[in-house]
Amino acid sequence: MTDHNTYCTKCKKVLIRDEIAIYLRLVNRNAKEYLCIPCLAKHFKCSEQDIQVRIKRLKEMGCTLFS
Ligand SMILES: [Zn+2]
């Protein structure tokens, strides 16, 4: 594990692994910069809950980005 955190490019919040994974899945597989869930929800003009549901579904499907 590295000890430097990854931050949301918009609000500078420290990102959790799920937030990075969903960004890779929904926006850009090769991204090096990411958004947190609230900023991602604004980006897609959807609710944060929509994003949470998608994360949950992808985990249930066994998406490797979330492992
Ligand atoms: Zn953010």
Short mmCIF file of N, CA and C and ligand atoms in Angstrom, two decimals:
data_model
loop_
_atom_site.label_atom_id
_atom_site.label_comp_id
_atom_site.label_asym_id
_atom_site.label_seq_id
_atom_site.Cartn_x
_atom_site.Cartn_y
_atom_site.Cartn_z
N MET A 1 0.83 -1.21 0.00
CA MET A 1 0.00 0.00 0.00
C MET A 1 0.86 1.26 0.00
N THR A 2 0.43 2.24 -0.77
CA THR A 2 1.11 3.53 -0.73
C THR A 2 0.46 4.38 0.35
N ASP A 3 1.17 5.36 0.83
CA ASP A 3 0.61 6.17 1.93
C ASP A 3 0.11 7.53 1.46
N HIS A 4 0.13 7.77 0.14
CA HIS A 4 -0.47 9.02 -0.31
C HIS A 4 -1.89 8.78 -0.77
N ASN A 5 -2.77 9.70 -0.42
CA ASN A 5 -4.18 9.56 -0.75
C ASN A 5 -4.47 10.10 -2.14
N THR A 6 -5.61 9.66 -2.66
CA THR A 6 -6.11 10.19 -3.93
C THR A 6 -7.27 11.12 -3.61
N TYR A 7 -7.27 12.28 -4.25
CA TYR A 7 -8.28 13.29 -3.94
C TYR A 7 -9.20 13.55 -5.12
N CYS A 8 -10.43 13.93 -4.82
CA CYS A 8 -11.37 14.38 -5.84
C CYS A 8 -10.80 15.63 -6.51
N THR A 9 -10.84 15.67 -7.84
CA THR A 9 -10.26 16.82 -8.54
C THR A 9 -11.09 18.09 -8.36
N LYS A 10 -12.36 17.94 -7.99
CA LYS A 10 -13.20 19.12 -7.79
C LYS A 10 -13.18 19.64 -6.37
N CYS A 11 -13.51 18.77 -5.39
CA CYS A 11 -13.69 19.27 -4.03
C CYS A 11 -12.54 18.89 -3.10
N LYS A 12 -11.57 18.11 -3.63
CA LYS A 12 -10.35 17.75 -2.87
C LYS A 12 -10.60 16.82 -1.69
N LYS A 13 -11.76 16.20 -1.67
CA LYS A 13 -12.05 15.20 -0.65
C LYS A 13 -11.17 13.98 -0.91
N VAL A 14 -10.77 13.29 0.17
CA VAL A 14 -10.04 12.03 0.01
C VAL A 14 -11.01 10.97 -0.52
N LEU A 15 -10.58 10.27 -1.55
CA LEU A 15 -11.46 9.30 -2.18
C LEU A 15 -11.31 7.91 -1.58
N ILE A 16 -12.43 7.21 -1.50
CA ILE A 16 -12.37 5.80 -1.12
C ILE A 16 -12.25 4.97 -2.40
N ARG A 17 -11.89 3.71 -2.24
CA ARG A 17 -11.63 2.86 -3.39
C ARG A 17 -12.85 2.71 -4.31
N ASP A 18 -14.04 2.64 -3.72
CA ASP A 18 -15.26 2.52 -4.52
C ASP A 18 -15.44 3.71 -5.45
N GLU A 19 -15.09 4.89 -4.95
CA GLU A 19 -15.26 6.10 -5.76
C GLU A 19 -14.32 6.09 -6.96
N ILE A 20 -13.12 5.63 -6.74
CA ILE A 20 -12.17 5.52 -7.85
C ILE A 20 -12.66 4.46 -8.84
N ALA A 21 -13.12 3.34 -8.32
CA ALA A 21 -13.57 2.24 -9.19
C ALA A 21 -14.77 2.64 -10.03
N ILE A 22 -15.74 3.32 -9.43
CA ILE A 22 -16.94 3.69 -10.20
C ILE A 22 -16.58 4.74 -11.25
N TYR A 23 -15.65 5.59 -10.93
CA TYR A 23 -15.21 6.59 -11.92
C TYR A 23 -14.56 5.89 -13.11
N LEU A 24 -13.70 4.94 -12.83
CA LEU A 24 -13.06 4.17 -13.90
C LEU A 24 -14.11 3.45 -14.75
N ARG A 25 -15.13 2.93 -14.08
CA ARG A 25 -16.16 2.15 -14.76
C ARG A 25 -17.07 3.04 -15.61
N LEU A 26 -17.46 4.18 -15.07
CA LEU A 26 -18.48 5.00 -15.73
C LEU A 26 -17.90 6.09 -16.63
N VAL A 27 -16.72 6.57 -16.31
CA VAL A 27 -16.20 7.74 -17.03
C VAL A 27 -15.04 7.38 -17.95
N ASN A 28 -13.98 6.84 -17.37
CA ASN A 28 -12.78 6.64 -18.17
C ASN A 28 -11.91 5.57 -17.53
N ARG A 29 -11.79 4.46 -18.21
CA ARG A 29 -10.99 3.33 -17.72
C ARG A 29 -9.54 3.68 -17.43
N ASN A 30 -9.05 4.68 -18.14
CA ASN A 30 -7.63 5.03 -18.01
C ASN A 30 -7.41 6.30 -17.20
N ALA A 31 -8.42 6.70 -16.45
CA ALA A 31 -8.32 7.96 -15.70
C ALA A 31 -7.20 7.92 -14.67
N LYS A 32 -6.57 9.07 -14.49
CA LYS A 32 -5.57 9.22 -13.43
C LYS A 32 -6.07 10.19 -12.37
N GLU A 33 -7.14 10.89 -12.71
CA GLU A 33 -7.77 11.82 -11.77
C GLU A 33 -9.23 11.41 -11.66
N TYR A 34 -9.80 11.61 -10.48
CA TYR A 34 -11.13 11.07 -10.21
C TYR A 34 -12.02 12.07 -9.50
N LEU A 35 -13.34 11.74 -9.48
CA LEU A 35 -14.29 12.54 -8.73
C LEU A 35 -14.89 11.69 -7.61
N CYS A 36 -15.25 12.37 -6.50
CA CYS A 36 -15.97 11.67 -5.43
C CYS A 36 -17.42 11.44 -5.88
N ILE A 37 -18.15 10.67 -5.13
CA ILE A 37 -19.52 10.35 -5.52
C ILE A 37 -20.41 11.59 -5.66
N PRO A 38 -20.41 12.53 -4.70
CA PRO A 38 -21.25 13.72 -4.88
C PRO A 38 -20.90 14.52 -6.14
N CYS A 39 -19.62 14.67 -6.44
CA CYS A 39 -19.21 15.40 -7.64
C CYS A 39 -19.54 14.60 -8.90
N LEU A 40 -19.42 13.30 -8.83
CA LEU A 40 -19.75 12.44 -9.96
C LEU A 40 -21.27 12.50 -10.24
N ALA A 41 -22.06 12.53 -9.19
CA ALA A 41 -23.51 12.65 -9.35
C ALA A 41 -23.86 13.96 -10.05
N LYS A 42 -23.19 15.05 -9.68
CA LYS A 42 -23.42 16.33 -10.36
C LYS A 42 -22.99 16.25 -11.82
N HIS A 43 -21.85 15.61 -12.06
CA HIS A 43 -21.34 15.44 -13.42
C HIS A 43 -22.36 14.74 -14.31
N PHE A 44 -23.01 13.72 -13.77
CA PHE A 44 -24.00 12.97 -14.55
C PHE A 44 -25.41 13.51 -14.37
N LYS A 45 -25.56 14.56 -13.56
CA LYS A 45 -26.88 15.12 -13.25
C LYS A 45 -27.84 14.04 -12.74
N CYS A 46 -27.33 13.20 -11.83
CA CYS A 46 -28.16 12.20 -11.21
C CYS A 46 -27.97 12.31 -9.70
N SER A 47 -28.64 11.45 -8.93
CA SER A 47 -28.50 11.52 -7.49
C SER A 47 -27.32 10.67 -7.01
N GLU A 48 -26.83 10.99 -5.82
CA GLU A 48 -25.76 10.19 -5.23
C GLU A 48 -26.22 8.74 -5.04
N GLN A 49 -27.50 8.61 -4.75
CA GLN A 49 -28.02 7.26 -4.53
C GLN A 49 -27.95 6.42 -5.80
N ASP A 50 -28.19 7.07 -6.96
CA ASP A 50 -28.06 6.35 -8.23
C ASP A 50 -26.66 5.75 -8.38
N ILE A 51 -25.67 6.53 -8.00
CA ILE A 51 -24.28 6.07 -8.09
C ILE A 51 -24.06 4.90 -7.12
N GLN A 52 -24.56 5.06 -5.89
CA GLN A 52 -24.42 4.00 -4.89
C GLN A 52 -25.04 2.69 -5.37
N VAL A 53 -26.20 2.80 -6.01
CA VAL A 53 -26.89 1.62 -6.52
C VAL A 53 -26.05 0.95 -7.60
N ARG A 54 -25.46 1.76 -8.46
CA ARG A 54 -24.62 1.20 -9.54
C ARG A 54 -23.39 0.50 -8.96
N ILE A 55 -22.80 1.10 -7.92
CA ILE A 55 -21.65 0.47 -7.26
C ILE A 55 -22.07 -0.89 -6.71
N LYS A 56 -23.21 -0.90 -6.04
CA LYS A 56 -23.71 -2.14 -5.43
C LYS A 56 -23.93 -3.21 -6.50
N ARG A 57 -24.58 -2.83 -7.60
CA ARG A 57 -24.84 -3.79 -8.68
C ARG A 57 -23.55 -4.33 -9.26
N LEU A 58 -22.59 -3.44 -9.50
CA LEU A 58 -21.32 -3.88 -10.09
C LEU A 58 -20.59 -4.83 -9.16
N LYS A 59 -20.66 -4.55 -7.86
CA LYS A 59 -20.03 -5.46 -6.88
C LYS A 59 -20.70 -6.82 -6.93
N GLU A 60 -22.03 -6.81 -7.00
CA GLU A 60 -22.79 -8.06 -7.04
C GLU A 60 -22.44 -8.86 -8.30
N MET A 61 -22.16 -8.13 -9.39
CA MET A 61 -21.79 -8.78 -10.65
C MET A 61 -20.35 -9.29 -10.62
N GLY A 62 -19.62 -8.89 -9.58
CA GLY A 62 -18.24 -9.33 -9.46
C GLY A 62 -17.27 -8.53 -10.32
N CYS A 63 -17.62 -7.28 -10.58
CA CYS A 63 -16.73 -6.41 -11.37
C CYS A 63 -15.36 -6.33 -10.71
N THR A 64 -14.34 -6.60 -11.48
CA THR A 64 -12.99 -6.69 -10.93
C THR A 64 -12.44 -5.36 -10.42
N LEU A 65 -12.99 -4.25 -10.90
CA LEU A 65 -12.52 -2.95 -10.43
C LEU A 65 -12.81 -2.76 -8.94
N PHE A 66 -13.81 -3.47 -8.43
CA PHE A 66 -14.22 -3.29 -7.04
C PHE A 66 -13.64 -4.34 -6.10
N SER A 67 -12.82 -5.22 -6.63
CA SER A 67 -12.30 -6.30 -5.78
C SER A 67 -11.10 -5.81 -4.96
ZN ZN B 1 -15.73 15.86 -5.02
#
